[in-house]
Amino acid sequence: MTVNRTSRVRTCAIALAAGALVLTACSEGGGSGSDRSTEPTMEAHGITLGSAADSTGPAKEVPGAKKGGTVRVLQRDAYEYLDPGQIYVTDELIMQTVYNRTLTNYQVDDKTGKTKLVGDLATDIGRSSDGGRTWTYTLKDGLKFEDGTPITSRDVRHSIERLYAKYQTNGPLYLQQWLSGEGQTFREALPDGPYGGDHLPASVLDTPDDKTIVFHFDQPRAEVPFAVAMPNIGAVPPGKDKKEGYNKAPVASGPYKVADFKPGKGITFVRNEHWDPKTDPIRHQYVDRFEVSFGHQWMDSTRRLLADQGADKRAMTWNNAVDPAQISTVLKDKEAMARSLTRTQPYVDVVSINTSRVRNKKVREALAWAFPNGQYLQQYGGPKAGEIAGSLVGPTLKGHNRDFDPFQKRKYPGGNIKKAKELLKEAGEEGYRIVYAYGNDKPAQDASVVVVRALEAAGFTVEKKELDRGTYYTQIGKVNNTYDLYRSSWSADWPSGSTVVPPVYSGKNVHDSSPNYSHLNSPTINKEIERIERIEDLDKAAPEWVKLAERVLTEEIPQVPVFYNRLFTLWGSGIGGVKFHEPYGAVDPTAVFVR
């Protein structure tokens, strides 16, 4: 999925500090489609499928909540994208929930924290027919943009068709590829997007009236309700779409709108008076303003939220973690701990091995045995920041095997140097030169020290290459990059391994800006991906994806799993309504209020 810039940086989907999802019994929320056997039938860790009734607004009132006030949001990373079509990193994913609505979305219960997929712009999570090849959505009554203009199916169609344009390079690709072709070939169906007046044929995407959107696929697609919850499947008014310029002035459909955006500095959200709570089962509009400021390193945000003085009492962060150096202080402060949360995020932190350069599998195996997972994790905060990983899929993904640990990372948290040495010697590659790339933030710099120490002890010659963290993923995302080993991260975009294994390990995704950072292109793995993708029953497919992920790790070794991410964060004492958004692995702002 996504990139967790709390602990990762940026890319089509990556992470830097912290889990995933799962599915089971389909509720009647799938609508009245005739082929119910093709609809989702899974339930994940806290993620269920909602009914049409669950999809109606308003959202349940939060006890003790009141209207008014300003909430200050302290963020480390500046937002690069406000355009929902370009959003695919954690901090921006959670940010867009306040102003952007999609066909379906995630409803987080204010009391239990349990998550349910419900209709957002749509009346339900979708109705399937034609054996799961056709999905129909109906828009709710009363939907409006921030200027009071009604939201119609034309706006939803435009939000999808603009994703085919060449400038749209960073968002999710699921729906476009399912409709029009794999890899980047989907763009051939609408090379200029809808800007020249062209549209996808009705046999692919149909809008027979102002309230109806119909998707036609060439094979059954049981996971459509989750795909249309992604931020790019919403509503964009054609007359306000200035292509790249839309990034600075997106038109709001949610309870807040952009009042002031200063790139690199901050953004202010204010109430959208044309948002109708009766149409929204997910969001509230308690506070008057969210004032988001950038450049707050974890040390700064932790210090301020821990001190809890003045305006900082009404401050929070949506995904900054507690500074590793201050964790012990926070743990000893009972008052601070009462306004904190620690939750597993849907991300697995890994180090990718560039298989285009490190072609000898035995050398990759030596790297895997030598990597010091425990010492590396310690630089990011230890157990509060994550759990040592043995697998490429996280513990919250259905079918995850906690005992799977082929490189014995729990037994050897500092790496099994002896084993790595032996493998390097067997390969005849003693002294093998590795270029290790890392970001220039302090945790990554500190981690680089323990990585180099372990690899050199195992017999590698290591050259360190420090990269600007603002462009880190752009640099490692180039197929012809000059690095051998670099950190990346990924999570499930929804409760299915289909959103992990194909995007990260399919040979079809070896191209610039792809999440296949290792450039893996294995014919046997590619063939198995295609086989599992044809399994219509999600319950049956789930364990198959996990097994394939295990095969990828043991047979190809394109990455070394390092840790499963956790988010440990604080907020001010004057803030209420804080909850955790499991799919995005961040603090959910949709019910926040000022006490």
Coordinates of C-alpha atoms in Angstrom, one line a residue:
M1 CA 0.0 0.0 0.0
T2 CA 1.1 3.2 1.2
V3 CA 4.0 4.7 2.4
N4 CA 4.2 5.4 6.1
R5 CA 6.3 8.5 6.2
T6 CA 6.2 8.4 10.0
S7 CA 8.7 5.7 9.6
R8 CA 9.2 5.7 5.9
V9 CA 9.4 8.4 3.4
R10 CA 7.6 8.6 0.2
T11 CA 6.8 6.6 -2.9
C12 CA 3.9 4.9 -4.5
A13 CA 3.6 3.2 -1.1
I14 CA 6.3 2.8 1.5
A15 CA 7.0 3.2 5.3
L16 CA 9.4 4.3 8.0
A17 CA 8.0 3.4 11.4
A18 CA 5.3 1.0 11.7
G19 CA 1.0 -3.6 10.4
A20 CA -2.0 -4.5 7.9
L21 CA -5.6 -5.8 7.6
V22 CA -7.9 -8.8 7.1
L23 CA -11.5 -9.9 6.0
T24 CA -14.8 -12.8 6.9
A25 CA -18.5 -12.9 6.7
C26 CA -20.0 -10.6 4.0
S27 CA -22.9 -8.6 5.4
E28 CA -25.9 -7.5 3.3
G29 CA -23.9 -4.3 2.5
G30 CA -23.0 -5.7 -0.9
G31 CA -26.4 -4.6 -2.1
S32 CA -28.9 -6.6 -4.1
G33 CA -26.6 -7.8 -6.9
S34 CA -27.5 -11.2 -8.2
D35 CA -24.1 -12.8 -8.0
R36 CA -23.4 -12.5 -4.2
S37 CA -20.9 -15.4 -4.3
T38 CA -18.5 -13.0 -6.1
E39 CA -18.7 -10.3 -3.4
P40 CA -16.2 -10.0 -0.6
T41 CA -16.7 -12.7 2.1
M42 CA -13.7 -11.9 4.4
E43 CA -13.4 -9.9 7.5
A44 CA -10.1 -8.5 8.8
H45 CA -8.6 -7.5 12.0
G46 CA -11.3 -5.2 13.0
I47 CA -12.5 -4.5 9.5
T48 CA -16.0 -5.7 8.6
L49 CA -18.2 -5.0 5.6
G50 CA -21.0 -2.6 6.3
S51 CA -24.6 -2.6 5.1
A52 CA -26.6 0.1 3.4
A53 CA -27.9 1.2 6.8
D54 CA -24.4 1.5 8.0
S55 CA -23.6 3.8 5.1
T56 CA -26.2 6.4 6.0
G57 CA -25.3 9.5 8.0
P58 CA -24.9 11.3 10.3
A59 CA -22.0 9.7 12.1
K60 CA -22.8 8.8 15.7
E61 CA -22.1 11.6 18.1
V62 CA -19.1 11.3 20.3
P63 CA -19.9 11.6 24.1
G64 CA -18.7 14.9 25.5
A65 CA -17.8 16.4 22.1
K66 CA -18.6 20.0 21.4
K67 CA -18.2 22.4 18.5
G68 CA -15.6 25.1 18.1
G69 CA -11.9 25.8 18.6
T70 CA -8.7 25.3 16.6
V71 CA -6.6 22.2 16.6
R72 CA -2.9 22.6 15.8
V73 CA -1.3 19.6 14.0
L74 CA 2.4 19.1 14.3
Q75 CA 3.8 17.2 11.3
R76 CA 7.4 16.3 10.4
D77 CA 6.9 16.0 6.7
A78 CA 5.5 18.6 4.3
Y79 CA 2.6 17.5 2.2
E80 CA 3.7 17.2 -1.4
Y81 CA 0.2 16.4 -2.8
L82 CA -3.3 17.6 -2.0
D83 CA -4.6 16.2 -5.3
P84 CA -6.4 12.9 -4.2
G85 CA -5.2 11.3 -7.4
Q86 CA -1.6 11.6 -6.4
I87 CA -1.9 10.7 -2.7
Y88 CA -0.4 7.4 -1.6
V89 CA 1.7 8.0 1.6
T90 CA 0.4 7.8 5.2
D91 CA 0.6 11.4 6.2
E92 CA -1.3 12.5 3.1
L93 CA -3.7 9.6 3.2
I94 CA -4.9 10.5 6.7
M95 CA -4.9 14.3 5.9
Q96 CA -7.2 13.8 2.9
T97 CA -9.9 12.2 5.0
V98 CA -11.0 15.7 6.3
Y99 CA -11.8 17.1 2.8
N100 CA -12.0 14.2 0.3
R101 CA -14.8 11.7 0.1
T102 CA -14.6 8.4 -2.0
L103 CA -17.2 5.9 -3.2
T104 CA -16.6 3.7 -0.1
N105 CA -14.6 4.4 2.9
Y106 CA -13.6 3.2 6.4
Q107 CA -15.8 4.0 9.4
V108 CA -13.9 3.8 12.7
D109 CA -16.1 3.3 15.7
D110 CA -15.4 6.0 18.3
K111 CA -15.8 3.7 21.3
T112 CA -14.4 0.3 20.2
G113 CA -12.0 1.4 17.4
K114 CA -13.4 -1.3 15.2
T115 CA -13.4 -0.5 11.5
K116 CA -16.1 -1.1 8.9
L117 CA -16.1 -0.5 5.2
V118 CA -19.2 1.5 4.3
G119 CA -20.6 3.6 1.4
D120 CA -19.2 7.2 1.5
L121 CA -20.4 9.0 -1.6
A122 CA -22.2 5.8 -2.5
T123 CA -25.3 4.4 -0.9
D124 CA -23.5 1.1 0.0
I125 CA -20.3 -0.8 -0.7
G126 CA -21.4 -1.8 -4.2
R127 CA -23.6 -4.3 -6.1
S128 CA -22.1 -6.9 -8.3
S129 CA -23.5 -8.8 -11.2
D130 CA -22.3 -10.8 -14.3
G131 CA -20.3 -13.2 -12.1
G132 CA -18.5 -10.3 -10.4
R133 CA -17.4 -8.6 -13.6
T134 CA -19.8 -5.7 -13.2
W135 CA -20.1 -3.5 -10.2
T136 CA -22.7 -0.7 -9.8
Y137 CA -22.7 2.2 -7.4
T138 CA -25.4 4.8 -6.7
L139 CA -24.6 8.2 -5.3
K140 CA -26.4 9.5 -2.2
D141 CA -28.8 12.4 -2.3
G142 CA -27.6 15.8 -1.1
L143 CA -23.9 15.5 -2.0
K144 CA -22.2 18.8 -2.7
F145 CA -18.8 20.3 -3.4
E146 CA -17.5 23.2 -1.3
D147 CA -19.0 25.7 -3.7
G148 CA -22.5 24.2 -3.3
T149 CA -22.5 22.5 -6.7
P150 CA -24.2 19.0 -6.6
I151 CA -21.8 16.0 -7.0
T152 CA -22.9 13.8 -9.9
S153 CA -21.7 10.6 -11.6
R154 CA -19.9 12.9 -14.1
D155 CA -17.6 14.1 -11.4
V156 CA -16.8 10.6 -10.2
R157 CA -16.1 9.5 -13.8
H158 CA -13.8 12.5 -14.2
S159 CA -11.9 11.6 -11.0
I160 CA -11.2 8.2 -12.5
E161 CA -10.4 9.1 -16.1
R162 CA -8.0 11.8 -15.1
L163 CA -5.9 9.1 -13.5
Y164 CA -5.0 7.9 -17.1
A165 CA -3.2 11.2 -17.8
K166 CA 0.6 11.1 -17.9
Y167 CA 1.1 13.6 -15.0
Q168 CA -0.8 11.3 -12.6
T169 CA 2.2 9.2 -11.5
N170 CA 1.9 8.6 -7.7
G171 CA -1.5 7.3 -6.8
P172 CA -2.9 3.7 -6.6
L173 CA -3.3 1.9 -9.9
Y174 CA -5.7 -0.9 -9.0
L175 CA -8.9 0.3 -10.6
Q176 CA -7.2 1.7 -13.8
Q177 CA -5.3 -1.5 -14.4
W178 CA -8.4 -3.7 -13.7
L179 CA -10.4 -1.6 -16.2
S180 CA -7.8 -1.1 -18.9
G181 CA -4.6 -3.2 -18.6
E182 CA -1.6 -4.2 -16.5
G183 CA 1.5 -2.2 -15.7
Q184 CA 1.4 1.2 -17.5
T185 CA -0.5 -0.2 -20.5
F186 CA -3.8 1.1 -19.0
R187 CA -2.8 4.6 -20.1
E188 CA -3.1 3.7 -23.7
A189 CA -6.9 3.5 -23.3
L190 CA -7.1 7.2 -22.6
P191 CA -3.6 8.8 -23.2
D192 CA -4.6 12.3 -22.5
G193 CA -7.2 11.5 -19.8
P194 CA -10.5 13.2 -20.2
Y195 CA -9.0 16.6 -21.0
G196 CA -9.5 16.5 -24.8
G197 CA -13.1 15.4 -24.5
D198 CA -12.4 11.7 -24.8
H199 CA -13.8 9.2 -22.3
L200 CA -13.6 5.5 -21.6
P201 CA -16.3 3.5 -23.5
A202 CA -19.5 2.8 -21.6
S203 CA -18.6 -0.9 -22.0
V204 CA -15.8 -0.2 -19.4
L205 CA -17.1 2.8 -17.3
D206 CA -20.7 3.8 -17.7
T207 CA -22.6 6.7 -16.1
P208 CA -26.2 6.1 -17.4
D209 CA -27.6 8.9 -15.2
D210 CA -26.4 11.5 -12.7
K211 CA -26.5 9.1 -9.8
T212 CA -25.1 5.8 -11.2
I213 CA -21.6 4.6 -11.9
V214 CA -21.1 1.2 -13.5
F215 CA -17.7 -0.6 -13.8
H216 CA -17.2 -3.4 -16.3
F217 CA -14.2 -5.7 -15.8
D218 CA -12.9 -8.5 -18.0
Q219 CA -12.8 -10.9 -15.1
P220 CA -14.4 -11.2 -11.6
R221 CA -13.1 -8.6 -9.2
A222 CA -14.3 -9.4 -5.7
E223 CA -12.1 -6.6 -4.1
V224 CA -13.7 -3.6 -5.9
P225 CA -15.4 -2.3 -2.7
F226 CA -11.9 -1.8 -1.2
A227 CA -10.3 -0.4 -4.3
V228 CA -12.9 2.4 -4.6
A229 CA -12.1 3.4 -1.0
M230 CA -8.7 4.6 -2.2
P231 CA -8.4 8.4 -2.2
N232 CA -8.3 8.7 -6.0
I233 CA -11.8 7.2 -6.5
G234 CA -13.9 10.2 -5.4
A235 CA -15.3 13.2 -7.2
V236 CA -13.5 15.9 -9.1
P237 CA -15.5 18.6 -10.9
P238 CA -14.2 18.8 -14.5
G239 CA -14.5 22.6 -14.7
K240 CA -12.2 23.1 -11.7
D241 CA -9.6 20.5 -12.7
K242 CA -6.4 22.4 -13.7
K243 CA -4.4 19.2 -14.1
E244 CA -1.1 19.8 -12.1
G245 CA -2.7 23.0 -10.7
Y246 CA -5.4 21.0 -8.9
N247 CA -2.7 19.9 -6.5
K248 CA -2.8 23.3 -4.8
A249 CA -6.6 23.8 -4.9
P250 CA -8.5 20.6 -4.6
V251 CA -12.3 21.1 -4.4
A252 CA -13.6 19.7 -1.1
S253 CA -16.4 17.2 -0.7
G254 CA -15.8 16.5 3.0
P255 CA -16.5 18.5 6.2
Y256 CA -13.4 20.8 5.7
K257 CA -11.9 22.7 2.8
V258 CA -8.4 24.1 2.2
A259 CA -8.2 27.7 3.3
D260 CA -4.5 28.3 3.0
F261 CA -1.7 26.1 1.7
K262 CA 1.9 27.2 2.0
P263 CA 4.1 24.4 0.4
G264 CA 6.8 23.4 2.8
K265 CA 5.3 25.4 5.7
G266 CA 1.8 24.3 6.5
I267 CA -1.9 24.1 5.6
T268 CA -5.1 25.3 7.2
F269 CA -8.5 23.5 6.9
V270 CA -11.7 25.3 7.7
R271 CA -15.3 24.3 7.8
N272 CA -17.0 23.4 4.5
E273 CA -20.5 24.9 4.9
H274 CA -21.9 22.8 2.1
W275 CA -21.0 19.5 3.6
D276 CA -24.2 17.7 4.8
P277 CA -23.6 15.5 7.9
K278 CA -26.8 13.5 7.0
T279 CA -24.9 12.1 4.0
D280 CA -21.7 11.1 5.9
P281 CA -21.6 8.1 8.3
I282 CA -17.8 8.6 8.9
R283 CA -16.9 12.2 9.7
H284 CA -17.8 14.9 12.2
Q285 CA -17.2 18.6 11.9
Y286 CA -16.5 19.5 15.6
V287 CA -13.5 21.9 15.3
D288 CA -13.5 25.1 13.5
R289 CA -10.0 24.8 12.0
F290 CA -7.1 22.4 11.7
E291 CA -3.9 24.4 11.5
V292 CA -1.2 22.0 10.2
S293 CA 2.5 23.0 10.4
F294 CA 5.4 21.1 8.9
G295 CA 9.0 20.7 9.9
H296 CA 8.4 19.3 13.4
Q297 CA 10.9 16.5 14.0
W298 CA 9.8 13.8 16.4
M299 CA 12.1 15.4 19.0
D300 CA 10.2 18.7 18.8
S301 CA 6.6 17.3 18.6
T302 CA 7.3 14.9 21.5
R303 CA 8.8 17.6 23.7
R304 CA 5.9 20.0 23.1
L305 CA 3.1 17.4 23.5
L306 CA 4.8 16.0 26.6
A307 CA 5.1 19.4 28.2
D308 CA 1.4 20.2 27.3
Q309 CA 1.6 23.9 27.8
G310 CA -0.4 26.8 26.3
A311 CA -1.6 26.3 22.8
D312 CA 0.1 22.9 22.7
K313 CA -2.7 21.6 25.0
R314 CA -4.9 21.8 21.9
A315 CA -2.2 20.3 19.6
M316 CA -1.8 16.8 18.2
T317 CA 0.0 15.0 15.4
W318 CA -1.6 12.7 12.9
N319 CA 1.4 10.4 12.4
N320 CA 4.6 11.7 14.1
A321 CA 5.9 9.1 16.5
V322 CA 7.3 9.6 20.0
D323 CA 11.0 10.5 19.7
P324 CA 13.0 7.3 20.4
A325 CA 15.3 9.3 22.8
Q326 CA 12.2 10.4 24.9
I327 CA 10.3 7.1 25.0
S328 CA 11.5 6.2 28.5
T329 CA 10.5 9.7 29.8
V330 CA 7.0 9.4 28.3
L331 CA 6.6 5.9 29.7
K332 CA 7.2 7.2 33.2
D333 CA 4.7 10.0 32.9
K334 CA 1.3 8.6 33.8
E335 CA -0.6 11.7 32.7
A336 CA 1.1 11.7 29.3
M337 CA 0.5 8.0 28.8
A338 CA -3.2 8.6 29.4
R339 CA -3.2 10.7 26.2
S340 CA -1.2 8.3 24.1
L341 CA -1.7 5.3 21.9
T342 CA 0.4 2.5 20.8
R343 CA -0.9 0.5 17.8
T344 CA 0.4 -1.9 15.2
Q345 CA 0.5 -0.2 11.8
P346 CA -0.1 -1.9 8.5
Y347 CA 3.6 -1.7 7.4
V348 CA 6.5 -4.1 7.2
D349 CA 9.8 -2.4 7.2
V350 CA 12.4 -4.1 5.0
V351 CA 15.7 -3.5 3.3
S352 CA 15.5 -4.1 -0.4
I353 CA 18.3 -5.8 -2.2
N354 CA 18.8 -4.5 -5.7
T355 CA 18.6 -7.8 -7.6
S356 CA 19.7 -6.0 -10.8
R357 CA 23.1 -5.5 -9.2
V358 CA 23.3 -8.2 -6.6
R359 CA 22.6 -11.2 -8.9
N360 CA 24.2 -13.9 -6.8
K361 CA 21.5 -15.4 -4.6
K362 CA 24.1 -16.7 -2.1
V363 CA 25.3 -13.1 -1.6
R364 CA 21.7 -12.0 -1.0
E365 CA 21.4 -14.8 1.5
A366 CA 24.5 -13.7 3.3
L367 CA 23.1 -10.2 3.6
A368 CA 19.9 -11.6 5.0
W369 CA 21.7 -13.5 7.7
A370 CA 24.0 -10.6 8.6
F371 CA 21.4 -7.8 8.8
P372 CA 21.1 -6.7 12.5
N373 CA 17.3 -6.4 12.8
G374 CA 17.2 -5.8 16.6
Q375 CA 19.9 -3.2 16.7
Y376 CA 18.4 -1.5 13.7
L377 CA 14.9 -1.4 15.3
Q378 CA 16.5 0.1 18.5
Q379 CA 17.5 3.2 16.5
Y380 CA 13.8 3.8 15.8
G381 CA 12.6 3.3 19.3
G382 CA 12.7 -0.4 20.1
P383 CA 9.6 -2.4 21.0
K384 CA 7.4 0.8 21.0
A385 CA 8.3 1.4 17.4
G386 CA 8.0 -2.2 16.1
E387 CA 8.5 -5.9 16.4
I388 CA 11.4 -7.8 14.8
A389 CA 10.1 -9.3 11.6
G390 CA 10.6 -12.7 10.1
S391 CA 8.2 -12.4 7.2
L392 CA 7.5 -10.1 4.3
V393 CA 3.8 -9.8 5.3
G394 CA 2.7 -8.3 8.6
P395 CA 1.1 -9.9 11.7
T396 CA -2.3 -8.3 11.0
L397 CA -2.7 -9.8 7.5
K398 CA -4.9 -12.8 7.5
G399 CA -2.9 -16.0 7.3
H400 CA 0.3 -14.5 8.8
N401 CA 2.5 -17.1 10.3
R402 CA 4.3 -15.8 13.4
D403 CA 6.6 -18.7 13.5
F404 CA 8.0 -18.1 10.0
D405 CA 11.5 -16.7 10.5
P406 CA 13.8 -18.3 8.0
F407 CA 16.8 -16.1 8.8
Q408 CA 16.3 -16.6 12.6
K409 CA 16.0 -12.9 13.3
R410 CA 14.5 -13.3 16.7
K411 CA 17.3 -15.6 17.8
Y412 CA 20.0 -13.4 16.3
P413 CA 18.8 -9.8 16.6
G414 CA 22.3 -8.6 15.8
G415 CA 22.5 -10.9 12.8
N416 CA 24.1 -14.3 12.5
I417 CA 27.6 -13.1 11.4
K418 CA 29.1 -16.6 11.4
K419 CA 26.5 -18.0 9.0
A420 CA 26.8 -14.9 6.7
K421 CA 30.6 -15.3 6.6
E422 CA 30.3 -18.9 5.6
L423 CA 27.8 -18.1 2.8
L424 CA 30.0 -15.3 1.4
K425 CA 33.0 -17.7 1.4
E426 CA 31.0 -20.4 -0.3
A427 CA 30.0 -17.9 -3.0
G428 CA 33.6 -16.9 -3.5
E429 CA 32.7 -13.3 -2.8
E430 CA 34.5 -12.4 0.4
G431 CA 34.9 -8.6 0.5
Y432 CA 31.9 -8.2 -1.8
R433 CA 31.3 -4.4 -2.2
I434 CA 27.8 -3.2 -1.1
V435 CA 26.6 0.4 -1.6
Y436 CA 24.2 1.0 1.3
A437 CA 21.8 4.0 0.8
Y438 CA 19.8 5.6 3.6
G439 CA 18.0 8.8 4.4
N440 CA 19.6 11.8 6.1
D441 CA 17.2 11.8 9.1
K442 CA 18.8 11.0 12.5
P443 CA 17.2 7.5 13.0
A444 CA 18.4 6.4 9.6
Q445 CA 21.9 7.9 10.2
D446 CA 22.1 6.1 13.5
A447 CA 20.9 2.9 12.0
S448 CA 23.5 3.1 9.2
V449 CA 26.2 2.7 11.8
V450 CA 24.9 -0.6 13.1
V451 CA 24.2 -1.9 9.6
V452 CA 27.7 -1.1 8.4
R453 CA 29.3 -2.7 11.5
A454 CA 27.4 -5.9 11.0
L455 CA 27.9 -6.2 7.3
E456 CA 31.6 -5.5 7.6
A457 CA 31.9 -8.1 10.4
A458 CA 30.3 -10.6 8.0
G459 CA 33.0 -9.9 5.3
F460 CA 31.3 -7.3 3.1
T461 CA 33.0 -4.1 2.0
V462 CA 30.4 -1.3 2.6
E463 CA 30.1 2.1 1.0
K464 CA 27.6 4.4 2.7
K465 CA 25.5 6.7 0.5
E466 CA 23.4 9.2 2.4
L467 CA 20.4 10.5 0.4
D468 CA 18.1 13.5 1.0
R469 CA 15.1 12.1 2.7
G470 CA 12.8 14.5 0.8
T471 CA 13.8 12.7 -2.5
Y472 CA 14.8 9.4 -1.0
Y473 CA 12.1 7.3 -2.7
T474 CA 12.5 9.0 -6.0
Q475 CA 16.2 8.0 -6.0
I476 CA 15.8 4.4 -4.9
G477 CA 12.7 4.1 -7.2
K478 CA 14.8 4.4 -10.3
V479 CA 15.4 1.0 -12.0
N480 CA 19.0 2.1 -12.9
N481 CA 19.9 3.4 -9.4
T482 CA 23.5 2.8 -8.2
Y483 CA 22.6 1.3 -4.8
D484 CA 22.6 -2.3 -3.6
L485 CA 20.8 -2.1 -0.3
Y486 CA 18.2 0.4 0.9
R487 CA 15.3 0.6 3.2
S488 CA 11.7 0.6 2.1
S489 CA 8.3 -0.4 3.5
W490 CA 4.9 -1.5 2.3
S491 CA 1.5 -2.4 3.7
A492 CA -1.7 -3.9 2.5
D493 CA -3.9 -1.3 0.9
W494 CA -6.9 -3.3 2.2
P495 CA -7.3 -6.8 3.8
S496 CA -5.7 -8.8 1.1
G497 CA -2.2 -10.0 0.2
S498 CA -3.2 -9.1 -3.4
T499 CA -2.2 -5.6 -2.4
V500 CA 1.2 -6.7 -1.2
V501 CA 2.6 -9.5 -3.3
P502 CA 1.8 -8.4 -6.9
P503 CA 2.8 -4.7 -6.6
V504 CA 6.0 -5.4 -4.7
Y505 CA 7.2 -8.6 -6.3
S506 CA 5.7 -9.0 -9.8
G507 CA 8.1 -8.6 -12.7
K508 CA 5.4 -6.5 -14.4
N509 CA 6.2 -3.8 -11.9
V510 CA 9.8 -3.3 -12.7
H511 CA 9.8 0.3 -13.8
D512 CA 10.7 3.7 -12.3
S513 CA 8.6 4.8 -9.3
S514 CA 7.4 1.2 -8.8
P515 CA 7.2 -0.3 -5.3
N516 CA 9.2 -3.3 -6.7
Y517 CA 12.3 -1.7 -5.3
S518 CA 14.3 -5.0 -5.5
H519 CA 13.5 -5.3 -9.3
L520 CA 12.5 -8.9 -8.8
N521 CA 11.4 -10.5 -12.0
S522 CA 11.1 -14.3 -11.4
P523 CA 9.1 -16.3 -14.0
T524 CA 8.0 -18.8 -11.3
I525 CA 6.8 -16.1 -8.9
N526 CA 5.1 -14.2 -11.8
K527 CA 3.2 -17.3 -12.8
E528 CA 2.1 -18.0 -9.3
I529 CA 0.8 -14.4 -8.9
E530 CA -1.3 -14.9 -12.0
R531 CA -2.7 -18.1 -10.6
I532 CA -3.7 -16.7 -7.3
E533 CA -5.2 -13.6 -8.9
R534 CA -7.8 -15.9 -10.6
I535 CA -9.0 -17.2 -7.2
E536 CA -12.4 -15.6 -6.7
D537 CA -12.9 -16.6 -3.1
L538 CA -11.0 -14.1 -0.9
D539 CA -10.9 -16.5 2.0
K540 CA -9.2 -19.1 -0.2
A541 CA -6.8 -16.6 -1.7
A542 CA -5.7 -15.1 1.6
P543 CA -3.4 -18.0 2.7
E544 CA -2.2 -18.5 -0.8
W545 CA -0.8 -15.0 -0.9
V546 CA 1.0 -15.5 2.5
K547 CA 2.5 -18.8 1.2
L548 CA 3.7 -17.0 -1.9
A549 CA 5.3 -14.2 0.1
E550 CA 7.2 -16.9 2.1
R551 CA 8.4 -18.4 -1.2
V552 CA 9.5 -15.1 -2.4
L553 CA 11.6 -14.6 0.7
T554 CA 13.2 -18.1 0.8
E555 CA 13.6 -18.7 -2.9
E556 CA 14.5 -15.3 -4.2
I557 CA 15.6 -13.2 -1.2
P558 CA 14.9 -9.8 -2.8
Q559 CA 14.4 -8.2 0.6
V560 CA 15.2 -8.7 4.3
P561 CA 12.2 -8.1 6.5
V562 CA 13.3 -6.0 9.4
F563 CA 10.4 -5.0 11.7
Y564 CA 6.6 -4.8 11.8
N565 CA 5.8 -1.1 12.5
R566 CA 4.0 0.3 15.5
L567 CA 2.9 3.9 16.1
F568 CA 3.4 5.3 19.6
T569 CA 2.2 8.9 19.7
L570 CA 0.8 11.7 22.0
W571 CA -1.7 14.5 21.9
G572 CA -2.5 17.5 24.1
S573 CA -4.8 17.3 27.1
G574 CA -7.2 19.7 25.5
I575 CA -8.0 17.3 22.7
G576 CA -10.7 14.7 22.7
G577 CA -12.1 12.2 20.2
V578 CA -8.7 10.7 19.2
K579 CA -8.8 7.3 17.7
F580 CA -6.6 5.1 15.5
H581 CA -7.2 4.6 11.8
E582 CA -6.1 1.0 11.2
P583 CA -6.1 1.0 7.4
Y584 CA -3.9 4.1 7.3
G585 CA -1.9 3.4 10.4
A586 CA -2.3 7.0 11.7
V587 CA -4.4 9.0 14.1
D588 CA -7.9 9.5 12.8
P589 CA -8.9 13.2 12.8
T590 CA -12.6 12.7 11.9
A591 CA -14.0 12.8 15.4
V592 CA -11.4 15.2 17.1
F593 CA -12.8 18.0 19.2
V594 CA -11.5 20.7 21.6
R595 CA -12.4 20.0 25.2

